[in-house]
Amino acid sequence: MDEMLSSVKKEVLVEMVKLAQKRGMKGSKGGWKEFLNFYDKKIGASLSDPSRRPLDTLLAFLKTFTQDDDLKFFEKLLECHSNRDAVYQFQKTSPDAESPEQVLLHVIYHNHYSS
């Protein structure tokens, strides 16, 4: 799991932490807030918004998960993000991609709409 997480964007890690919170998932150091109290003695859970935490804190929390079900869940989540990014890149670079102006011209000049 460490290898997969090392190349992931911060916004994906934030989403992973938020989903772990919503699902009540707990790693070896507890849930998100318990982890923060353990990991960051200075601030603790007073700043619990994952998007306002540094990348290393998010990674450290996600690395506390060791159960197979949790790891499979996170792997599937990373796969979904990867697939979504691939589709987005394909749409951007596809030679079949039409600009909004081209779509409008097709609609205007389509036989169904001409008189």
Coordinates of N, CA and C in Angstrom, one line a residue, residues 3-110:
E3 N 3.6 1.9 -1.6 CA 4.0 2.3 -3.0 C 2.9 3.0 -3.7
M4 N 1.6 2.5 -3.5 CA 0.5 3.1 -4.2 C 0.2 4.5 -3.7
L5 N 0.4 4.7 -2.4 CA 0.1 6.0 -1.8 C 1.1 7.1 -2.1
S6 N 2.3 6.7 -2.3 CA 3.4 7.6 -2.5 C 3.2 8.5 -3.7
S7 N 2.5 8.1 -4.7 CA 2.3 8.9 -6.0 C 1.0 9.5 -6.1
V8 N 0.2 9.4 -5.1 CA -1.2 9.9 -5.1 C -1.3 11.4 -4.8
K9 N -2.1 12.1 -5.5 CA -2.3 13.5 -5.2 C -2.9 13.8 -3.8
K10 N -2.7 14.9 -3.2 CA -3.2 15.2 -1.9 C -4.7 15.2 -1.8
E11 N -5.4 15.7 -2.9 CA -6.8 15.7 -2.8 C -7.4 14.3 -2.7
V12 N -6.7 13.3 -3.3 CA -7.2 11.9 -3.3 C -7.0 11.4 -1.9
L13 N -5.9 11.7 -1.3 CA -5.6 11.3 0.1 C -6.6 11.9 1.1
V14 N -7.0 13.2 0.9 CA -8.0 13.8 1.7 C -9.3 13.1 1.6
E15 N -9.7 12.7 0.4 CA -10.9 12.0 0.2 C -10.9 10.7 0.8
M16 N -9.8 10.0 0.8 CA -9.6 8.7 1.4 C -9.8 8.8 2.9
V17 N -9.2 9.8 3.5 CA -9.3 10.0 5.0 C -10.8 10.4 5.3
K18 N -11.4 11.2 4.5 CA -12.8 11.6 4.8 C -13.7 10.3 4.7
L19 N -13.5 9.5 3.7 CA -14.3 8.3 3.6 C -14.0 7.3 4.8
A20 N -12.8 7.3 5.2 CA -12.5 6.4 6.4 C -13.2 7.0 7.6
Q21 N -13.3 8.3 7.7 CA -14.1 8.9 8.8 C -15.6 8.5 8.7
K22 N -16.1 8.7 7.6 CA -17.6 8.4 7.4 C -17.9 7.0 7.6
R23 N -17.0 6.1 7.3 CA -17.2 4.6 7.4 C -16.9 4.2 8.8
G24 N -16.3 5.1 9.7 CA -15.9 4.7 11.0 C -14.7 3.7 11.0
M25 N -13.9 3.8 10.0 CA -12.7 2.9 9.9 C -11.7 3.3 10.9
K26 N -11.0 2.3 11.5 CA -9.9 2.5 12.5 C -8.7 1.7 12.1
G27 N -7.6 2.4 12.1 CA -6.3 1.8 11.9 C -5.7 1.3 13.2
S28 N -4.5 1.0 13.2 CA -3.8 0.5 14.4 C -3.7 1.6 15.5
K29 N -3.9 2.9 15.1 CA -3.8 4.0 16.1 C -5.2 4.6 16.3
G30 N -6.3 3.9 15.9 CA -7.6 4.3 16.1 C -8.2 5.1 14.8
G31 N -9.3 5.8 15.0 CA -9.9 6.6 14.0 C -9.1 7.8 13.7
W32 N -9.5 8.7 12.8 CA -8.8 9.9 12.4 C -8.4 10.8 13.6
K33 N -9.4 11.1 14.5 CA -9.2 12.0 15.6 C -8.3 11.4 16.7
E34 N -8.5 10.1 16.9 CA -7.6 9.4 17.9 C -6.2 9.4 17.3
F35 N -6.1 9.1 16.0 CA -4.7 9.2 15.4 C -4.1 10.5 15.5
L36 N -4.8 11.6 15.3 CA -4.3 13.0 15.4 C -3.8 13.2 16.8
N37 N -4.5 12.8 17.8 CA -4.1 13.0 19.2 C -2.8 12.3 19.5
F38 N -2.6 11.1 18.9 CA -1.4 10.3 19.1 C -0.3 10.9 18.2
Y39 N -0.5 11.2 17.0 CA 0.5 11.6 16.0 C 1.0 13.1 16.2
D40 N 0.1 14.0 16.5 CA 0.4 15.4 16.6 C 0.1 15.9 18.0
K41 N 1.0 15.7 18.9 CA 0.8 16.1 20.3 C 0.5 17.6 20.5
K42 N 1.1 18.4 19.6 CA 1.0 19.8 19.7 C -0.5 20.3 19.4
I43 N -1.0 19.9 18.2 CA -2.3 20.4 17.8 C -3.4 19.4 18.1
G44 N -3.1 18.1 18.0 CA -4.0 17.0 18.3 C -5.2 17.1 17.3
A45 N -6.4 16.8 17.8 CA -7.6 16.7 16.9 C -8.3 18.1 16.8
S46 N -7.7 19.1 17.3 CA -8.3 20.4 17.2 C -8.4 20.9 15.8
L47 N -7.5 20.4 15.0 CA -7.5 20.7 13.5 C -7.8 19.4 12.8
S48 N -9.0 19.0 12.7 CA -9.3 17.7 12.2 C -9.7 17.6 10.7
D49 N -9.8 18.8 10.1 CA -10.1 18.8 8.6 C -8.9 18.2 7.9
P50 N -9.0 17.1 7.2 CA -7.9 16.5 6.5 C -7.3 17.4 5.4
S51 N -8.1 18.2 4.8 CA -7.6 19.1 3.7 C -6.7 20.2 4.3
R52 N -6.7 20.4 5.6 CA -5.8 21.4 6.2 C -4.6 20.8 6.8
R53 N -4.5 19.5 6.7 CA -3.3 18.8 7.3 C -2.3 18.5 6.2
P54 N -1.0 18.5 6.6 CA 0.0 18.2 5.6 C 0.0 16.8 5.0
L55 N 0.6 16.6 3.9 CA 0.6 15.3 3.2 C 1.1 14.2 4.1
D56 N 2.2 14.4 4.8 CA 2.8 13.4 5.6 C 1.8 12.9 6.7
T57 N 1.0 13.7 7.2 CA 0.0 13.3 8.2 C -1.0 12.4 7.6
L58 N -1.5 12.8 6.4 CA -2.5 11.9 5.8 C -1.9 10.6 5.5
L59 N -0.7 10.6 4.9 CA 0.0 9.3 4.6 C 0.2 8.4 5.9
A60 N 0.6 9.1 6.9 CA 0.9 8.3 8.2 C -0.4 7.7 8.7
F61 N -1.5 8.4 8.6 CA -2.8 7.8 9.0 C -3.2 6.6 8.2
L62 N -3.1 6.8 6.9 CA -3.6 5.7 6.0 C -2.7 4.5 6.1
K63 N -1.4 4.7 6.4 CA -0.5 3.6 6.6 C -0.8 2.8 7.9
T64 N -1.7 3.3 8.8 CA -2.0 2.5 10.0 C -3.0 1.4 9.7
F65 N -3.6 1.4 8.5 CA -4.5 0.4 8.2 C -3.8 -0.9 7.7
T66 N -4.1 -2.0 8.4 CA -3.4 -3.3 8.0 C -4.4 -4.4 7.7
Q67 N -5.7 -4.3 8.1 CA -6.6 -5.3 7.8 C -6.9 -5.5 6.4
D68 N -7.1 -6.7 5.9 CA -7.3 -6.9 4.5 C -8.5 -6.2 3.9
D69 N -9.6 -6.2 4.6 CA -10.8 -5.5 4.1 C -10.5 -4.0 3.9
D70 N -9.8 -3.4 4.9 CA -9.5 -2.0 4.7 C -8.6 -1.7 3.6
L71 N -7.6 -2.5 3.4 CA -6.6 -2.4 2.3 C -7.3 -2.6 1.0
K72 N -8.2 -3.5 0.9 CA -8.9 -3.8 -0.4 C -9.8 -2.6 -0.7
F73 N -10.4 -2.0 0.3 CA -11.3 -0.8 0.1 C -10.4 0.4 -0.4
F74 N -9.3 0.6 0.2 CA -8.4 1.7 -0.3 C -7.9 1.4 -1.7
E75 N -7.5 0.2 -2.0 CA -7.0 -0.2 -3.3 C -8.1 0.1 -4.3
K76 N -9.3 -0.3 -4.0 CA -10.4 -0.1 -5.0 C -10.6 1.4 -5.2
L77 N -10.6 2.2 -4.1 CA -10.7 3.6 -4.2 C -9.6 4.3 -5.1
L78 N -8.4 3.8 -4.9 CA -7.3 4.3 -5.7 C -7.5 3.9 -7.2
E79 N -8.0 2.7 -7.4 CA -8.2 2.3 -8.8 C -9.3 3.1 -9.5
C80 N -10.4 3.4 -8.7 CA -11.4 4.3 -9.3 C -10.9 5.7 -9.7
H81 N -10.1 6.2 -8.8 CA -9.5 7.5 -9.1 C -8.6 7.5 -10.3
S82 N -7.8 6.4 -10.4 CA -6.9 6.2 -11.6 C -7.7 6.1 -12.9
N83 N -8.8 5.3 -12.8 CA -9.7 5.2 -14.0 C -10.3 6.5 -14.4
R84 N -10.8 7.2 -13.4 CA -11.4 8.5 -13.7 C -10.4 9.5 -14.3
D85 N -9.2 9.5 -13.8 CA -8.1 10.3 -14.4 C -7.8 9.9 -15.8
A86 N -7.8 8.6 -16.1 CA -7.5 8.1 -17.4 C -8.6 8.5 -18.4
V87 N -9.9 8.4 -18.0 CA -11.0 8.8 -18.8 C -10.9 10.3 -19.1
Y88 N -10.6 11.1 -18.1 CA -10.5 12.6 -18.3 C -9.4 12.9 -19.3
Q89 N -8.2 12.3 -19.1 CA -7.1 12.5 -20.0 C -7.5 12.1 -21.5
F90 N -8.2 11.0 -21.6 CA -8.6 10.6 -22.9 C -9.5 11.5 -23.6
Q91 N -10.5 12.0 -22.8 CA -11.4 13.0 -23.3 C -10.7 14.3 -23.8
K92 N -9.7 14.7 -23.0 CA -9.0 15.9 -23.4 C -8.2 15.8 -24.6
T93 N -7.6 14.6 -24.8 CA -6.7 14.4 -26.0 C -7.3 13.7 -27.1
S94 N -8.5 13.2 -27.0 CA -9.1 12.5 -28.1 C -9.3 13.3 -29.3
P95 N -9.0 12.8 -30.5 CA -9.2 13.5 -31.7 C -10.7 13.7 -32.1
D96 N -11.5 12.9 -31.4 CA -12.9 13.0 -31.7 C -13.6 14.0 -30.8
A97 N -12.8 14.6 -29.9 CA -13.4 15.6 -29.0 C -13.8 16.8 -29.8
E98 N -15.0 17.3 -29.6 CA -15.5 18.5 -30.3 C -15.6 19.6 -29.4
S99 N -15.3 20.8 -29.9 CA -15.5 22.0 -29.1 C -17.0 22.3 -29.0
P100 N -17.4 23.1 -28.1 CA -18.8 23.5 -28.0 C -19.4 24.1 -29.2
E101 N -18.5 24.8 -29.9 CA -18.9 25.5 -31.2 C -19.2 24.4 -32.3
Q102 N -18.4 23.4 -32.3 CA -18.6 22.3 -33.3 C -19.9 21.6 -33.0
V103 N -20.2 21.3 -31.7 CA -21.4 20.6 -31.4 C -22.6 21.5 -31.8
L104 N -22.6 22.8 -31.6 CA -23.6 23.7 -31.9 C -23.9 23.6 -33.4
L105 N -22.8 23.7 -34.2 CA -22.9 23.6 -35.7 C -23.6 22.3 -36.1
H106 N -23.2 21.2 -35.5 CA -23.9 19.9 -35.8 C -25.4 20.0 -35.5
V107 N -25.7 20.6 -34.4 CA -27.1 20.7 -34.1 C -27.9 21.6 -35.1
I108 N -27.3 22.7 -35.4 CA -28.0 23.7 -36.3 C -28.1 23.1 -37.7
Y109 N -27.1 22.4 -38.2 CA -27.1 22.0 -39.6 C -27.5 20.5 -39.8
H110 N -27.9 19.9 -38.7 CA -28.4 18.5 -38.8 C -29.7 18.5 -39.6

